[in-house]
XYZ file of C-alpha atoms in Angstrom:
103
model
C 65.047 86.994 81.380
C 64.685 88.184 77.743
C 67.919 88.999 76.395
C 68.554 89.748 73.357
C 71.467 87.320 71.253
C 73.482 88.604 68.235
C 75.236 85.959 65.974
C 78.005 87.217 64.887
C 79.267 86.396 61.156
C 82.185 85.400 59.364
C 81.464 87.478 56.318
C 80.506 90.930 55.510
C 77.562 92.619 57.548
C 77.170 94.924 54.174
C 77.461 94.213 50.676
C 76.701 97.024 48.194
C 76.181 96.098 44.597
C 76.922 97.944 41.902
C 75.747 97.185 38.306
C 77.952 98.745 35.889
C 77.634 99.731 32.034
C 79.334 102.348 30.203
C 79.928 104.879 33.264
C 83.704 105.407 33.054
C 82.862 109.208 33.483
C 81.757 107.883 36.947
C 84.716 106.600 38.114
C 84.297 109.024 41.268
C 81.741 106.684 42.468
C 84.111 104.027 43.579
C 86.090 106.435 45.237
C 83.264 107.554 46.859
C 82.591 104.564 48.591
C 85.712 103.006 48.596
C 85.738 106.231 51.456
C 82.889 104.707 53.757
C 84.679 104.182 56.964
C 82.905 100.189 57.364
C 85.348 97.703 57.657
C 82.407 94.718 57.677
C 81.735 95.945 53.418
C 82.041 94.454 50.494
C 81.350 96.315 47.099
C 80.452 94.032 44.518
C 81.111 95.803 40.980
C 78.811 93.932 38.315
C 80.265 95.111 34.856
C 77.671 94.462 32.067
C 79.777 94.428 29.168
C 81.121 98.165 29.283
C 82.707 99.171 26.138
C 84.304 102.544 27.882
C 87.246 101.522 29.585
C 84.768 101.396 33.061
C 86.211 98.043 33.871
C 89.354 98.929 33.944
C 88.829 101.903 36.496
C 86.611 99.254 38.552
C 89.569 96.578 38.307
C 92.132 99.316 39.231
C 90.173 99.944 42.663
C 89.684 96.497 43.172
C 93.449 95.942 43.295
C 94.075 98.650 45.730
C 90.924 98.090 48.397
C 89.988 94.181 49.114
C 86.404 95.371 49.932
C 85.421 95.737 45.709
C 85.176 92.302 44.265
C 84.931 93.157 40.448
C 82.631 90.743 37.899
C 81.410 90.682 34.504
C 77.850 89.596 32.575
C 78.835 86.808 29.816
C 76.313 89.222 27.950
C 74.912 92.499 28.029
C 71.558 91.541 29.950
C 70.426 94.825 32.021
C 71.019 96.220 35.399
C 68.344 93.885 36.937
C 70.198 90.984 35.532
C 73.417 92.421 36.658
C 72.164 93.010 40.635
C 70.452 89.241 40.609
C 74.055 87.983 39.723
C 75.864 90.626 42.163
C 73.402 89.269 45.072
C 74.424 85.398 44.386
C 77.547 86.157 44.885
C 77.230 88.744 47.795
C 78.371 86.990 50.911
C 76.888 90.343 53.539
C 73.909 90.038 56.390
C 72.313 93.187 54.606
C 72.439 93.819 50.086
C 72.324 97.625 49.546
C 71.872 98.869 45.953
C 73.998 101.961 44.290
C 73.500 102.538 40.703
C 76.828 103.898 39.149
C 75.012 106.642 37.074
C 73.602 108.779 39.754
C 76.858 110.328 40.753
């Protein structure tokens, strides 16, 4: 018989990463997803040295939903720097990608 088997996992089945620089006028992003109705997420906020005051508004949403785990570049580096360092420390089955500007 050929059924199918599904491991189940401790972590995460989703992490969504989000690099970050300069998008405080964005802040509706977080609360956008912070609305996703997926229990199994984690949203991993990868500040790249922000000068705007968007850290703050991602540390503020981190305190108030345990699914945003909230980081910061030792340098300004990029958004493709800032995702590779969001994925090592993603712990999800599946890495998604949201980039805070398009909202």
């Amino acid at each position: 018989e050929n059924t199918p088997s599904f491991a189940v996992t401790e972590g995460p089945l989703v992490t969504l990463v989000v690099p970050m620089y300069n998008v405080a006028l964005f802040g509706a992003l977080f609360a956008f997803i912070g609305k996703a109705d997926l229990s199994e997420q984690e949203v991993i906020i990868m500040d790249d040295c922000s000068t705007d005051g968007s850290l703050d508004i991602a540390s503020k949403m981190a305190a108030s939903d345990m699914r945003f785990k909230v980081f910061s570049m030792p340098r300004n580096s990029g958004a493709g720097d800032a995702r590779q360092a969001a994925i090592e420390k993603s712990s999800g089955e599946f890495v998604g990608f949201v980039d805070a500007e398009i909202m």
